[in-house]
PDB file of C-alpha atoms in Angstrom:
ATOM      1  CA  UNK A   1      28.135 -11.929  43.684  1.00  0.00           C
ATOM      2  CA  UNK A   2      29.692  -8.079  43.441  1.00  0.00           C
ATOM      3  CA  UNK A   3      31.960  -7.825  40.169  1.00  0.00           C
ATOM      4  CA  UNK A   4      30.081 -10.406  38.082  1.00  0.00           C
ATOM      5  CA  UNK A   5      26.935 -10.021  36.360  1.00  0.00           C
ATOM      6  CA  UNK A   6      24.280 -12.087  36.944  1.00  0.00           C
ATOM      7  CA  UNK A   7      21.545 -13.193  34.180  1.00  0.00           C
ATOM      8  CA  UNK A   8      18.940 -10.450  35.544  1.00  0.00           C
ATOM      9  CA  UNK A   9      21.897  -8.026  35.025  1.00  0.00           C
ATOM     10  CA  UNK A  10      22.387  -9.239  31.696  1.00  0.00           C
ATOM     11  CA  UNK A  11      19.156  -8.605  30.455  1.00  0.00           C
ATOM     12  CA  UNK A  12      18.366  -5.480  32.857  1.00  0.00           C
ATOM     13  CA  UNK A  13      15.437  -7.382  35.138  1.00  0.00           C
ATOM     14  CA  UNK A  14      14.520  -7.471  38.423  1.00  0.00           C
ATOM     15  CA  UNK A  15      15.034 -11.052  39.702  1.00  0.00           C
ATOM     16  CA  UNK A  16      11.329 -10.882  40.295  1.00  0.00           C
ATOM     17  CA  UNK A  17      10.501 -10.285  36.988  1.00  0.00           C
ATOM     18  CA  UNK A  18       7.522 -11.871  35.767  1.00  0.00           C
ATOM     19  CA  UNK A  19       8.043 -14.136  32.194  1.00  0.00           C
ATOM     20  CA  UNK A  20       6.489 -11.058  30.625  1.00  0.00           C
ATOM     21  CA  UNK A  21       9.032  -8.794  31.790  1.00  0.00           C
ATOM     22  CA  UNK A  22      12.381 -11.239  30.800  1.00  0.00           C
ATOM     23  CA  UNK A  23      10.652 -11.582  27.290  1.00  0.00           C
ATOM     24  CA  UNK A  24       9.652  -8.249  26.270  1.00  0.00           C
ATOM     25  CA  UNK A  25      13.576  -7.092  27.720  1.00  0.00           C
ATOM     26  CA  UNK A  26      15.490  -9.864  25.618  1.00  0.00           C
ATOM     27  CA  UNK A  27      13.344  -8.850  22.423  1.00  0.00           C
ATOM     28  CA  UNK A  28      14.403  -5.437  23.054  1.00  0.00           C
ATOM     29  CA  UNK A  29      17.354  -6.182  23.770  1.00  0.00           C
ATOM     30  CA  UNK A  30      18.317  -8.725  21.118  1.00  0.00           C
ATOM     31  CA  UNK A  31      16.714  -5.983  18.795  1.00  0.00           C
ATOM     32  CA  UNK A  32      18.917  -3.019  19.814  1.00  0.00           C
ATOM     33  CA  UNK A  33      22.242  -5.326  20.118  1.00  0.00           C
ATOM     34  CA  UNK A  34      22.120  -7.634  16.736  1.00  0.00           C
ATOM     35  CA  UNK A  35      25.450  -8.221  15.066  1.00  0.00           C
ATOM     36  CA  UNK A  36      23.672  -7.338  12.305  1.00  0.00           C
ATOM     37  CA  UNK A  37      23.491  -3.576  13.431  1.00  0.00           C
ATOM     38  CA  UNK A  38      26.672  -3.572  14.272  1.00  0.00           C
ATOM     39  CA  UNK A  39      28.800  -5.262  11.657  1.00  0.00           C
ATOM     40  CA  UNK A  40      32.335  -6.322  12.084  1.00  0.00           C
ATOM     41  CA  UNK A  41      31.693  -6.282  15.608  1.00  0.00           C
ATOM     42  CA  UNK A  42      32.791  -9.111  17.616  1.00  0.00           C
ATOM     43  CA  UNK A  43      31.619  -7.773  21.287  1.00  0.00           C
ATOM     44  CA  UNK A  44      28.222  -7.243  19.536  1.00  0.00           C
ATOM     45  CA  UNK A  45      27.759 -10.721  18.891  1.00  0.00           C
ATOM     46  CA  UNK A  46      29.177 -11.616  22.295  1.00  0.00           C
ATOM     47  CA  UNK A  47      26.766  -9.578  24.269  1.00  0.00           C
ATOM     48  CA  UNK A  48      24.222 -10.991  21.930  1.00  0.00           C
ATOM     49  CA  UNK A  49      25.499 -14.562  22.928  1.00  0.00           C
ATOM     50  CA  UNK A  50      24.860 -13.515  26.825  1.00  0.00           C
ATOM     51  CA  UNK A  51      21.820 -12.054  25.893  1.00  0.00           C
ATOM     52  CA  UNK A  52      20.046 -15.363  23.984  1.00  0.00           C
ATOM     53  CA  UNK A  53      21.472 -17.218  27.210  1.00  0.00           C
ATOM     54  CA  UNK A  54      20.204 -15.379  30.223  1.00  0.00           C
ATOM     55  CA  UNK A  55      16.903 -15.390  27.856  1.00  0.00           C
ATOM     56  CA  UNK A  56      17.378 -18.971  27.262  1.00  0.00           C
ATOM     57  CA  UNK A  57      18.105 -19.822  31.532  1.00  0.00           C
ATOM     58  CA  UNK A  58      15.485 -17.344  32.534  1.00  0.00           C
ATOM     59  CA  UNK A  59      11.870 -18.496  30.085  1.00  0.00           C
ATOM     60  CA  UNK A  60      12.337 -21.611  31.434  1.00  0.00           C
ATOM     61  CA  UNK A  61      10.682 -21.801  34.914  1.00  0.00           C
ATOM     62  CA  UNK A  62      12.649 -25.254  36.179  1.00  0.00           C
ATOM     63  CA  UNK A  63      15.735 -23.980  34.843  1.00  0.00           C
ATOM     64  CA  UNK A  64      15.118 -20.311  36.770  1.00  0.00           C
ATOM     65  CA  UNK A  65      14.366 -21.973  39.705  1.00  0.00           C
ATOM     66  CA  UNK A  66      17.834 -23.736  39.804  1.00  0.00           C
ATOM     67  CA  UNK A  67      19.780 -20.770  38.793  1.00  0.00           C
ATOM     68  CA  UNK A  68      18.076 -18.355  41.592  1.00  0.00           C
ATOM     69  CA  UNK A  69      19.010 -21.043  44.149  1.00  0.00           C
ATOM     70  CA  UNK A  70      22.527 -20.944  43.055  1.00  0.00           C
ATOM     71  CA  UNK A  71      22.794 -17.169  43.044  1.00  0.00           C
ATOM     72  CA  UNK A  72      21.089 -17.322  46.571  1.00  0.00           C
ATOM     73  CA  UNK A  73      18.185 -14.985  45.624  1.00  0.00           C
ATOM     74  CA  UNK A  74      16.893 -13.245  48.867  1.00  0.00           C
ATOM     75  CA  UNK A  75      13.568 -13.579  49.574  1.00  0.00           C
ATOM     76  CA  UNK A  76      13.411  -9.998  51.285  1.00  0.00           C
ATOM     77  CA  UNK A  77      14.872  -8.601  47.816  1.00  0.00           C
ATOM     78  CA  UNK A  78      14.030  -4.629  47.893  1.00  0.00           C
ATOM     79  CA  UNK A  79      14.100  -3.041  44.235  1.00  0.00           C
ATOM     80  CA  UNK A  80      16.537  -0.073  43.942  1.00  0.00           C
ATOM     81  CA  UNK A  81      13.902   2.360  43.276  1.00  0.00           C
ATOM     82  CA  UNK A  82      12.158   3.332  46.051  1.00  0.00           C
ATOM     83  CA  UNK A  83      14.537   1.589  48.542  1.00  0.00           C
ATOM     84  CA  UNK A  84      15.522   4.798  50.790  1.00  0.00           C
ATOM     85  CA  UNK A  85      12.292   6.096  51.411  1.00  0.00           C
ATOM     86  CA  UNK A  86      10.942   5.819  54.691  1.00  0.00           C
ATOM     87  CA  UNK A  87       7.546   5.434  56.089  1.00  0.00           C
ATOM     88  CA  UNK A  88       6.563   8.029  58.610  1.00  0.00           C
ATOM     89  CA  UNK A  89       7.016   6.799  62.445  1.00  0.00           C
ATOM     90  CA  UNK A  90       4.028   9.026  63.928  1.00  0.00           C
ATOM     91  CA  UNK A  91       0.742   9.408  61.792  1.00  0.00           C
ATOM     92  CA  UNK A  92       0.681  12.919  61.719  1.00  0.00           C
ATOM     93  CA  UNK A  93       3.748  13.338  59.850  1.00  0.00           C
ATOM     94  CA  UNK A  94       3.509  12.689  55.633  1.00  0.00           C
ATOM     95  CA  UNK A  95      -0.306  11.465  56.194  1.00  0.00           C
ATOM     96  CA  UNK A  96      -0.644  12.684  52.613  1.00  0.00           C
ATOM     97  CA  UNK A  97       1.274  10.005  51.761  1.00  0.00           C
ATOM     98  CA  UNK A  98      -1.003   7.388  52.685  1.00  0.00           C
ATOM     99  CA  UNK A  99       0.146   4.005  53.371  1.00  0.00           C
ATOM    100  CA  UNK A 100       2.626   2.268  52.338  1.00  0.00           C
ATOM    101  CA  UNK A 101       2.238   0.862  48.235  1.00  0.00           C
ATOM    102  CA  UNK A 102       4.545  -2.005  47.057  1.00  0.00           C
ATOM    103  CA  UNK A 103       4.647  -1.708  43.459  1.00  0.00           C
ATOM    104  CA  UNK A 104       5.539  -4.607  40.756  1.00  0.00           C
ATOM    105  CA  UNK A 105       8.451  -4.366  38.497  1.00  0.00           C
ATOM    106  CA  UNK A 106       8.113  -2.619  35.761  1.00  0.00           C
ATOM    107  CA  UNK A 107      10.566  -3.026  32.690  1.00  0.00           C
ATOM    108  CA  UNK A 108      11.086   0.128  30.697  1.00  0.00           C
ATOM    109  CA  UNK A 109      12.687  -0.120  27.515  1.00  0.00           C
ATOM    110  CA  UNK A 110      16.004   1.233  26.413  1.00  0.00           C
ATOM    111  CA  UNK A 111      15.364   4.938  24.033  1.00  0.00           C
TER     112      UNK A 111
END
């Protein structure tokens, strides 16, 4: 799907995104784009129209389900931070680094 955005694009989520996650990114989000802080503004209340939809889609668990099998989700889906390093072929090399740690999304809010 390269060029269009998808819902977890629209609200700036990992498609593994726990309901947490999608909720405490659409509050912030729906906070920081309200029409009302941007008056006059007609692309505010469109991206506020995408925004209450992709929320909308995404809280509900049967209707998330049937939008991530449309979009194809990947099951081996690899987060964008993180996703060059390597892990060291021979033990001796990086054995500070201990072994390998997948860790969860975590949403950080817009500042």
């Amino acid at each position: 799907m390269q060029g269009e955005a998808t819902l977890y694009d629209t609200l700036e989520v990992s498609p593994r995104a726990c309901p947490q996650v999608i909720r405490a990114a659409y509050r912030s989000l729906a906070q920081y784009n309200h029409p009302d802080k941007q008056p006059g503004s007609d692309a505010a209340s469109e991206r506020q129209a995408r925004i209450n939809h992709a929320y909308a889609v995404l809280s509900d668990p049967a209707q998330r389900q049937r939008y991530d099998q449309t979009i194809a989700v990947r099951e081996g889906f690899a987060e964008r931070r993180g996703a060059g390093v390597q892990a060291p072929d021979h033990p001796g090399e990086g054995a500070a680094l201990g072994p390998k740690v997948v860790r969860p999304f975590a949403f950080r809010p817009l500042t």
